[in-house]
């Protein structure tokens, strides 16, 4: 019989600027190793003993009942502690998030380029999730899926935490019809439309994903040419799976890397903080699905445009303004 993992208690700390507190679960078998909670946190966290001691002295690390951890608080096997991190300064992303639709269950956001969907790495406060929680006053808001930081377009957020799993299941079970637009070079030698299938793997810590020759396919994308303007093509991309960087990898496979892509075909220098010129020309244009809570049929379309298609000279030479 499988033993059910104990339920995580609710956080005793409120969000701060739309950001959840960090939570640390304490190993069940740790009492013999760490006499105090302080000892465990110093060894487990990378902040250093001076930072941990200062946070404890200020009462900033708390247990499930809201009581502050002290320097002598005994280790609590299987317990939890919460605290708010001291965040490093972040360069503001100077573009607004559009709201395409909102009801008591979901929010459909129209995300700009350069804004991460959820906190990760050095992007914490400057994320769509944190901004929307603050701007809409919905602290319970959570994502049903994610969009790359460099990709613009539609993202589905869920209002009620208890309903989030139902919307996530739509994406897991491929019950959401998604279409993207991309701008890349036009090549008459590339026969379109085409369906690409391959195995894509991405290793942690490695920027670019890789196609594995001969591997069992785990990624599938339909590619259509929607329009042509001189040397450029506007492409409609329909993914049937959701591998990391799938569309970018498949367009590169065709010899048509998406304009503004810093990873494909070659990894270039990271974009400097505050440099919002020449965004990746990839847009999550539409989402279509049956709402698992209300039963409504939804189709949402992004109001954004790809700048290189509407004004290539502006995209190539001027700071982004979108």
GROMACS .gro file of C-alpha atoms in nm:
model
  322
    1UNK     CA    1   0.000   0.000   0.000
    2UNK     CA    2   0.138   0.340  -0.099
    3UNK     CA    3   0.170   0.582   0.190
    4UNK     CA    4   0.012   0.918   0.111
    5UNK     CA    5   0.243   1.215   0.156
    6UNK     CA    6   0.128   1.451   0.432
    7UNK     CA    7  -0.061   1.752   0.305
    8UNK     CA    8   0.137   2.075   0.295
    9UNK     CA    9  -0.012   2.326   0.541
   10UNK     CA   10  -0.109   2.670   0.411
   11UNK     CA   11   0.150   2.943   0.431
   12UNK     CA   12   0.131   3.154   0.748
   13UNK     CA   13   0.286   3.445   0.555
   14UNK     CA   14   0.096   3.655   0.300
   15UNK     CA   15   0.228   3.729  -0.046
   16UNK     CA   16   0.457   4.025  -0.088
   17UNK     CA   17   0.407   4.228  -0.406
   18UNK     CA   18   0.239   3.930  -0.569
   19UNK     CA   19   0.520   3.690  -0.476
   20UNK     CA   20   0.466   3.384  -0.258
   21UNK     CA   21   0.699   3.323   0.036
   22UNK     CA   22   0.960   3.051  -0.002
   23UNK     CA   23   0.881   2.722   0.171
   24UNK     CA   24   1.128   2.465   0.301
   25UNK     CA   25   1.014   2.114   0.388
   26UNK     CA   26   1.226   1.951   0.657
   27UNK     CA   27   1.340   1.590   0.601
   28UNK     CA   28   1.169   1.339   0.826
   29UNK     CA   29   1.497   1.170   0.919
   30UNK     CA   30   1.698   1.484   0.996
   31UNK     CA   31   1.677   1.509   1.375
   32UNK     CA   32   2.001   1.317   1.431
   33UNK     CA   33   2.188   1.545   1.189
   34UNK     CA   34   2.056   1.888   1.284
   35UNK     CA   35   1.973   1.963   1.649
   36UNK     CA   36   1.810   2.296   1.556
   37UNK     CA   37   1.618   2.438   1.263
   38UNK     CA   38   1.889   2.699   1.233
   39UNK     CA   39   2.154   2.431   1.179
   40UNK     CA   40   1.953   2.273   0.898
   41UNK     CA   41   1.881   2.603   0.720
   42UNK     CA   42   2.245   2.712   0.732
   43UNK     CA   43   2.353   2.387   0.567
   44UNK     CA   44   2.065   2.365   0.320
   45UNK     CA   45   2.037   2.721   0.194
   46UNK     CA   46   2.311   2.898   0.001
   47UNK     CA   47   2.265   3.234   0.172
   48UNK     CA   48   2.530   3.171   0.439
   49UNK     CA   49   2.512   3.153   0.816
   50UNK     CA   50   2.531   3.530   0.862
   51UNK     CA   51   2.224   3.589   0.647
   52UNK     CA   52   2.028   3.307   0.811
   53UNK     CA   53   2.118   3.429   1.160
   54UNK     CA   54   2.008   3.782   1.071
   55UNK     CA   55   1.675   3.658   0.933
   56UNK     CA   56   1.615   3.453   1.246
   57UNK     CA   57   1.702   3.750   1.468
   58UNK     CA   58   1.448   3.961   1.277
   59UNK     CA   59   1.176   3.696   1.311
   60UNK     CA   60   1.148   3.652   0.935
   61UNK     CA   61   1.147   3.271   0.929
   62UNK     CA   62   0.827   3.119   1.062
   63UNK     CA   63   0.669   2.778   1.121
   64UNK     CA   64   0.325   2.656   1.015
   65UNK     CA   65   0.158   2.811   1.319
   66UNK     CA   66   0.313   3.148   1.240
   67UNK     CA   67   0.562   3.137   1.528
   68UNK     CA   68   0.906   3.272   1.453
   69UNK     CA   69   1.200   3.035   1.441
   70UNK     CA   70   1.467   3.122   1.698
   71UNK     CA   71   1.832   3.027   1.718
   72UNK     CA   72   1.744   2.743   1.957
   73UNK     CA   73   1.421   2.613   1.799
   74UNK     CA   74   1.450   2.235   1.785
   75UNK     CA   75   1.455   2.060   1.450
   76UNK     CA   76   1.103   1.957   1.341
   77UNK     CA   77   1.110   1.632   1.136
   78UNK     CA   78   0.872   1.656   0.841
   79UNK     CA   79   0.776   2.013   0.927
   80UNK     CA   80   0.787   2.328   0.715
   81UNK     CA   81   0.919   2.681   0.745
   82UNK     CA   82   0.844   2.987   0.536
   83UNK     CA   83   1.023   3.315   0.465
   84UNK     CA   84   1.041   3.593   0.209
   85UNK     CA   85   1.366   3.616   0.015
   86UNK     CA   86   1.554   3.941  -0.024
   87UNK     CA   87   1.520   3.997  -0.396
   88UNK     CA   88   1.792   4.139  -0.614
   89UNK     CA   89   1.696   4.450  -0.814
   90UNK     CA   90   1.532   4.367  -1.147
   91UNK     CA   91   1.519   4.575  -1.462
   92UNK     CA   92   1.152   4.664  -1.523
   93UNK     CA   93   1.005   4.528  -1.846
   94UNK     CA   94   0.846   4.844  -1.988
   95UNK     CA   95   0.550   4.680  -2.163
   96UNK     CA   96   0.196   4.626  -2.042
   97UNK     CA   97   0.007   4.299  -2.014
   98UNK     CA   98  -0.315   4.293  -2.210
   99UNK     CA   99  -0.625   4.128  -2.065
  100UNK     CA  100  -0.817   3.947  -2.337
  101UNK     CA  101  -1.076   3.785  -2.109
  102UNK     CA  102  -1.160   3.759  -1.742
  103UNK     CA  103  -1.430   3.584  -1.542
  104UNK     CA  104  -1.456   3.425  -1.197
  105UNK     CA  105  -1.258   3.122  -1.313
  106UNK     CA  106  -0.988   3.232  -1.557
  107UNK     CA  107  -0.786   3.525  -1.685
  108UNK     CA  108  -0.650   3.522  -2.041
  109UNK     CA  109  -0.347   3.750  -2.049
  110UNK     CA  110  -0.173   3.885  -2.360
  111UNK     CA  111   0.189   3.874  -2.247
  112UNK     CA  112   0.456   4.101  -2.400
  113UNK     CA  113   0.798   3.985  -2.511
  114UNK     CA  114   1.073   3.977  -2.245
  115UNK     CA  115   0.836   3.915  -1.953
  116UNK     CA  116   0.863   3.574  -1.785
  117UNK     CA  117   0.536   3.396  -1.709
  118UNK     CA  118   0.625   3.289  -1.354
  119UNK     CA  119   0.909   3.358  -1.109
  120UNK     CA  120   1.226   3.173  -1.202
  121UNK     CA  121   1.594   3.246  -1.161
  122UNK     CA  122   1.663   3.620  -1.172
  123UNK     CA  123   1.309   3.702  -1.288
  124UNK     CA  124   1.079   3.716  -0.986
  125UNK     CA  125   0.895   4.046  -0.940
  126UNK     CA  126   0.911   4.124  -1.312
  127UNK     CA  127   0.689   3.833  -1.418
  128UNK     CA  128   0.339   3.813  -1.559
  129UNK     CA  129   0.212   3.621  -1.256
  130UNK     CA  130   0.340   3.869  -0.997
  131UNK     CA  131   0.220   4.168  -1.198
  132UNK     CA  132  -0.128   4.027  -1.254
  133UNK     CA  133  -0.171   3.933  -0.889
  134UNK     CA  134  -0.087   4.291  -0.795
  135UNK     CA  135  -0.273   4.469  -1.074
  136UNK     CA  136  -0.590   4.258  -1.065
  137UNK     CA  137  -0.593   4.206  -0.690
  138UNK     CA  138  -0.613   3.826  -0.724
  139UNK     CA  139  -0.353   3.675  -0.488
  140UNK     CA  140  -0.475   3.322  -0.567
  141UNK     CA  141  -0.400   3.354  -0.939
  142UNK     CA  142  -0.190   3.072  -1.085
  143UNK     CA  143  -0.080   2.969  -1.437
  144UNK     CA  144  -0.234   2.673  -1.620
  145UNK     CA  145   0.070   2.664  -1.853
  146UNK     CA  146   0.377   2.870  -1.937
  147UNK     CA  147   0.509   3.074  -2.224
  148UNK     CA  148   0.881   3.138  -2.278
  149UNK     CA  149   1.003   3.476  -2.155
  150UNK     CA  150   1.103   3.578  -2.507
  151UNK     CA  151   0.770   3.472  -2.661
  152UNK     CA  152   0.469   3.705  -2.659
  153UNK     CA  153   0.102   3.616  -2.661
  154UNK     CA  154  -0.176   3.437  -2.478
  155UNK     CA  155  -0.139   3.273  -2.138
  156UNK     CA  156  -0.422   3.117  -1.936
  157UNK     CA  157  -0.426   3.190  -1.562
  158UNK     CA  158  -0.664   3.030  -1.314
  159UNK     CA  159  -0.839   3.229  -1.039
  160UNK     CA  160  -0.939   2.950  -0.800
  161UNK     CA  161  -0.656   2.721  -0.680
  162UNK     CA  162  -0.891   2.424  -0.648
  163UNK     CA  163  -0.978   2.454  -1.020
  164UNK     CA  164  -0.623   2.490  -1.148
  165UNK     CA  165  -0.573   2.117  -1.201
  166UNK     CA  166  -0.871   2.098  -1.437
  167UNK     CA  167  -0.723   2.361  -1.667
  168UNK     CA  168  -0.374   2.214  -1.646
  169UNK     CA  169  -0.522   1.881  -1.753
  170UNK     CA  170  -0.647   2.044  -2.074
  171UNK     CA  171  -0.290   2.118  -2.175
  172UNK     CA  172  -0.157   1.784  -2.054
  173UNK     CA  173  -0.418   1.595  -2.254
  174UNK     CA  174  -0.374   1.819  -2.562
  175UNK     CA  175  -0.731   1.947  -2.547
  176UNK     CA  176  -0.626   2.307  -2.618
  177UNK     CA  177  -0.589   2.411  -2.983
  178UNK     CA  178  -0.296   2.653  -3.002
  179UNK     CA  179  -0.170   2.855  -3.296
  180UNK     CA  180   0.144   3.066  -3.311
  181UNK     CA  181   0.279   3.316  -3.562
  182UNK     CA  182   0.643   3.360  -3.646
  183UNK     CA  183   0.850   3.569  -3.885
  184UNK     CA  184   1.152   3.412  -4.055
  185UNK     CA  185   1.327   3.420  -4.388
  186UNK     CA  186   1.132   3.308  -4.693
  187UNK     CA  187   1.290   3.021  -4.884
  188UNK     CA  188   1.107   2.890  -5.192
  189UNK     CA  189   1.305   2.566  -5.165
  190UNK     CA  190   1.129   2.478  -4.839
  191UNK     CA  191   0.813   2.289  -4.926
  192UNK     CA  192   0.516   2.395  -4.712
  193UNK     CA  193   0.289   2.308  -4.546
  194UNK     CA  194   0.480   2.041  -4.360
  195UNK     CA  195   0.443   1.844  -4.038
  196UNK     CA  196   0.763   1.799  -3.842
  197UNK     CA  197   0.810   1.519  -3.590
  198UNK     CA  198   1.124   1.462  -3.388
  199UNK     CA  199   1.261   1.391  -3.044
  200UNK     CA  200   1.359   1.707  -2.856
  201UNK     CA  201   1.552   1.697  -2.529
  202UNK     CA  202   1.674   1.985  -2.314
  203UNK     CA  203   1.932   1.931  -2.045
  204UNK     CA  204   1.916   2.140  -1.725
  205UNK     CA  205   2.165   2.424  -1.738
  206UNK     CA  206   2.203   2.406  -2.117
  207UNK     CA  207   2.048   2.699  -2.302
  208UNK     CA  208   1.949   2.526  -2.626
  209UNK     CA  209   1.740   2.213  -2.671
  210UNK     CA  210   1.859   1.940  -2.904
  211UNK     CA  211   1.694   1.712  -3.156
  212UNK     CA  212   1.796   1.350  -3.101
  213UNK     CA  213   1.848   1.174  -3.435
  214UNK     CA  214   1.657   0.847  -3.455
  215UNK     CA  215   1.488   0.901  -3.120
  216UNK     CA  216   1.122   0.824  -3.056
  217UNK     CA  217   0.935   1.143  -3.157
  218UNK     CA  218   0.798   1.348  -2.870
  219UNK     CA  219   0.739   1.675  -3.059
  220UNK     CA  220   0.509   1.750  -3.352
  221UNK     CA  221   0.448   2.080  -3.529
  222UNK     CA  222   0.251   2.183  -3.839
  223UNK     CA  223   0.414   2.468  -4.033
  224UNK     CA  224   0.220   2.679  -4.288
  225UNK     CA  225   0.324   2.986  -4.483
  226UNK     CA  226   0.066   3.259  -4.419
  227UNK     CA  227   0.225   3.540  -4.615
  228UNK     CA  228   0.535   3.668  -4.787
  229UNK     CA  229   0.688   4.016  -4.798
  230UNK     CA  230   1.012   4.032  -4.993
  231UNK     CA  231   1.272   3.814  -4.819
  232UNK     CA  232   1.047   3.747  -4.517
  233UNK     CA  233   0.775   3.494  -4.453
  234UNK     CA  234   0.493   3.495  -4.198
  235UNK     CA  235   0.440   3.144  -4.067
  236UNK     CA  236   0.151   2.981  -3.885
  237UNK     CA  237   0.275   2.719  -3.640
  238UNK     CA  238   0.045   2.461  -3.482
  239UNK     CA  239   0.211   2.256  -3.209
  240UNK     CA  240   0.053   1.924  -3.114
  241UNK     CA  241   0.294   1.874  -2.826
  242UNK     CA  242   0.460   2.112  -2.582
  243UNK     CA  243   0.832   2.047  -2.565
  244UNK     CA  244   1.063   2.326  -2.450
  245UNK     CA  245   1.161   2.550  -2.746
  246UNK     CA  246   0.976   2.314  -2.981
  247UNK     CA  247   0.870   2.576  -3.236
  248UNK     CA  248   1.210   2.740  -3.239
  249UNK     CA  249   1.386   2.406  -3.284
  250UNK     CA  250   1.155   2.295  -3.565
  251UNK     CA  251   1.180   2.622  -3.754
  252UNK     CA  252   1.557   2.603  -3.728
  253UNK     CA  253   1.543   2.246  -3.861
  254UNK     CA  254   1.375   2.382  -4.174
  255UNK     CA  255   1.659   2.629  -4.217
  256UNK     CA  256   1.421   2.910  -4.121
  257UNK     CA  257   1.528   3.025  -3.772
  258UNK     CA  258   1.284   3.274  -3.621
  259UNK     CA  259   1.402   3.635  -3.636
  260UNK     CA  260   1.554   3.756  -3.311
  261UNK     CA  261   1.625   3.407  -3.175
  262UNK     CA  262   1.938   3.418  -2.954
  263UNK     CA  263   1.969   3.037  -2.936
  264UNK     CA  264   1.896   2.893  -3.278
  265UNK     CA  265   2.085   2.826  -3.497
  266UNK     CA  266   2.369   2.932  -3.263
  267UNK     CA  267   2.378   3.046  -2.902
  268UNK     CA  268   2.475   3.412  -2.890
  269UNK     CA  269   2.554   3.639  -2.598
  270UNK     CA  270   2.268   3.678  -2.348
  271UNK     CA  271   2.049   3.980  -2.396
  272UNK     CA  272   2.172   4.257  -2.168
  273UNK     CA  273   1.929   4.372  -1.897
  274UNK     CA  274   1.730   4.665  -2.028
  275UNK     CA  275   1.793   4.583  -2.395
  276UNK     CA  276   1.442   4.535  -2.534
  277UNK     CA  277   1.533   4.577  -2.901
  278UNK     CA  278   1.459   4.314  -3.162
  279UNK     CA  279   1.238   4.074  -2.964
  280UNK     CA  280   1.200   3.715  -3.078
  281UNK     CA  281   0.941   3.720  -3.355
  282UNK     CA  282   0.720   3.449  -3.210
  283UNK     CA  283   0.365   3.510  -3.092
  284UNK     CA  284   0.114   3.278  -2.925
  285UNK     CA  285  -0.172   3.399  -3.144
  286UNK     CA  286  -0.475   3.194  -3.031
  287UNK     CA  287  -0.612   2.951  -2.773
  288UNK     CA  288  -0.925   2.743  -2.823
  289UNK     CA  289  -1.080   2.499  -2.574
  290UNK     CA  290  -1.393   2.389  -2.392
  291UNK     CA  291  -1.393   2.529  -2.040
  292UNK     CA  292  -1.376   2.231  -1.799
  293UNK     CA  293  -1.562   2.423  -1.528
  294UNK     CA  294  -1.834   2.614  -1.717
  295UNK     CA  295  -1.857   2.403  -2.033
  296UNK     CA  296  -1.826   2.713  -2.253
  297UNK     CA  297  -1.648   2.696  -2.586
  298UNK     CA  298  -1.370   2.956  -2.585
  299UNK     CA  299  -1.155   3.100  -2.861
  300UNK     CA  300  -0.918   3.382  -2.775
  301UNK     CA  301  -0.693   3.580  -3.010
  302UNK     CA  302  -0.395   3.797  -2.922
  303UNK     CA  303  -0.414   4.166  -3.010
  304UNK     CA  304  -0.037   4.188  -3.054
  305UNK     CA  305   0.154   4.208  -3.380
  306UNK     CA  306   0.501   4.099  -3.479
  307UNK     CA  307   0.696   4.416  -3.542
  308UNK     CA  308   0.931   4.274  -3.803
  309UNK     CA  309   0.629   4.190  -4.018
  310UNK     CA  310   0.454   4.524  -3.988
  311UNK     CA  311   0.774   4.732  -4.000
  312UNK     CA  312   1.097   4.541  -4.043
  313UNK     CA  313   1.315   4.855  -4.042
  314UNK     CA  314   1.166   4.961  -3.710
  315UNK     CA  315   1.218   4.618  -3.555
  316UNK     CA  316   1.575   4.594  -3.675
  317UNK     CA  317   1.691   4.943  -3.584
  318UNK     CA  318   1.478   5.093  -3.305
  319UNK     CA  319   1.406   5.000  -2.945
  320UNK     CA  320   1.095   4.783  -2.909
  321UNK     CA  321   0.772   4.967  -2.831
  322UNK     CA  322   0.490   4.717  -2.777
   0.00000   0.00000   0.00000
